[in-house]
Amino acid sequence: MFGKSATPEESAQTRHKHRAKHPVDEVLPVPKMAVYGLQHVLTFYAGAAIVPLLVAGALGMNAQQLGFLINANLFTCGIATLIQTIGFWKIGVRLPVVQGTTFVAVGPMIAIGMSQGGGVPGLLEIYGAVIVAGVFAFVIAPFFAKVVRFFPPIVTGTVITSIGIVLLPVAALEAGGGNADDPEFGSLTNLALAGTTLLLILGMYRFFRGFAATIAVLLGLIAGTGIAALAGKVDFSGVTDASWAGVITPFHFGLPTFGIAAIASMIIVMLITAVEMTGDTLAVGEIVRKKVGPDGIARAIRSGGLSTTIGGVLNSFPYTSYSANAGLVRLTGVRSRWVVAAAGVFMLVIGLVPKTGAVVAAIPHPVLGGAGLVLFGAVGVVGIQILRRAELTDQRNVVILATSLGLALIPVAFPDFYALLPEALQMIFASGITMAALSAIILNLLFNELRRKQADPIDAMAPPPSPVTLEQVNAMSKPEFVERFATVFHGGEWIAERAADERPFDEVYALRRALHSALFDANVDQQLRLIRSYQDLAGPELDEKLLGPESLRDRCAGGLDKLESDEDERLREINAAYREKFGFPLVICVRGSTKEAVLATAESRVLNSPAQEMATALVEIAKIANQRLAELVDDPSFKAEKPPVSA
């Protein structure tokens, strides 16, 4: 229990308690779960329907075949979402992740289908490639699980921000009427409907409270559709013509064919989708405040691969996670995976009841576009929030962000920019999200990861720099002072800059006081940013020795690099519970302590109030700074004692 070393049985109870309390695993009352789930379905529906519409239209499928493709797609989306959210064995990330058909595959699928002359033969060639590509993704999932270390905040933040930016034109297209070639596209009526829906949603977020505020998007869609119906802009003929029941049969159009070129093309699609899914999964983990590690990434990609193979059997297409629904989780604050599982059940029902799907399909494009502006924008905000932790004071990270966003915007601004490239390359370059992901990953490898690897790994545990005298400190230029003492705090350049202005120091204690004054006199926002820049006490950064030398020395001095597996799991769960409660990482001065004392202190601090923890975190940061400063300045009277870990 908290405040003392726990027995194995108590540790198990503590782990269970933390897991059971996490909002991701919360089962809401059925009425609320149904309403929240329906909101996810309405958010996802337009995107899910677009892929079969585009593919069927290009291949020349008739209306009846198109209707079956839409129902089959929705039905399989339900299966895929249930697998991802509920999970079994090592399949499914068990987060509120909606699965839908990926837009990345549209171009390659049309090319594959047309290579067979379109129609049903083209569709069967597509399904053969989809089935094999799904198996491929399932098999390679463990590899992608190991690359999570290559997705630091600068990469995930850049990719997720680009997703929001790149998706905004989709919302604009819907707001204008859904078809840019339509004479009515961008008409005053369409813009009024989109604007009214947007204003209704914003108004509900502003004035509603509680449950009503969390379903603002759903209410906005209903109200917008009602207004459109009064204006005569809703066509319900599809509802009248649709049947009440349908059956999704495997291989409805015949047995698939397997072409080598088609399979190779679809495997490339799945590789790109795996990269996107990794970023999306990390984003959802960020939104729900549940850390996703390598195993979680592997489970997510296995789920995507299995669902893609099932899709090929049930007449659907490759699957990925839907970013718009991640934005909905961010907007509503409802983090339960069971809500998204309920959405999966709704998808199954819609797929089996064509008339129900026709009702959802009757929502006018401008109404969907108005809601999409909020949802896709929310995705971009998540990326911006992650970028706040990316140390953008580092010029290397600025270059990574600027270049990646620039590449992402090229196909948004000029869709035909890469039209003269071979089709295989167009699939990569014409996707702004893919370009941002590849650019951020590659540049991070070049600018950050390779720079780390060029140094001997033992350097991370090398002694600190040789200490300097107080006279040398006073004689330093300001940039020299900042470079040397910024490492006393994590991301503490601004603290060192303020302390530098207090020179000359007549004793080392005055230097320490200047650093402490800069820390404690800062405003609350600055203090929170500083606290949030510290890493968790346990995690992949420590496992992979990716911490800076100061942080790594601190952790190892406290024995945190030698945690047993159950101790490591316990500390990770405490870290997660602490972040969930306070919104910043658990900071403890671990030098001079033991791993047992650190664990006991960590458990006790979860019980504190937010005000207590804000103050305690700053004190712990100051204690860490004292110990690091004692290594940098030569003054026997200023050798920091090894203080016990305190609450």
mmCIF file of C-alpha atoms in Angstrom, residues 162 165-166 403-415 431-433 435-436:
data_model
loop_
_atom_site.group_PDB
_atom_site.id
_atom_site.type_symbol
_atom_site.label_atom_id
_atom_site.label_comp_id
_atom_site.label_asym_id
_atom_site.label_seq_id
_atom_site.Cartn_x
_atom_site.Cartn_y
_atom_site.Cartn_z
ATOM 1 C CA SER A 162 0.511 17.528 -40.228
ATOM 2 C CA ILE A 165 -3.447 20.311 -41.361
ATOM 3 C CA VAL A 166 -3.696 17.876 -44.272
ATOM 4 C CA THR A 403 10.984 20.848 -43.311
ATOM 5 C CA SER A 404 8.403 18.173 -42.535
ATOM 6 C CA LEU A 405 5.470 20.573 -42.407
ATOM 7 C CA GLY A 406 6.639 22.181 -45.637
ATOM 8 C CA LEU A 407 6.728 18.822 -47.409
ATOM 9 C CA ALA A 408 3.307 17.941 -45.989
ATOM 10 C CA LEU A 409 1.759 21.110 -47.393
ATOM 11 C CA ILE A 410 3.040 20.720 -50.974
ATOM 12 C CA PRO A 411 0.396 18.175 -52.090
ATOM 13 C CA VAL A 412 -2.230 20.120 -50.140
ATOM 14 C CA ALA A 413 -1.469 23.354 -51.986
ATOM 15 C CA PHE A 414 -0.722 21.732 -55.375
ATOM 16 C CA PRO A 415 -2.393 18.287 -55.665
ATOM 17 C CA SER A 431 0.405 12.005 -49.432
ATOM 18 C CA GLY A 432 1.219 14.961 -47.208
ATOM 19 C CA ILE A 433 0.892 12.830 -44.082
ATOM 20 C CA MET A 435 5.818 12.837 -46.486
ATOM 21 C CA ALA A 436 5.685 14.493 -43.074
#
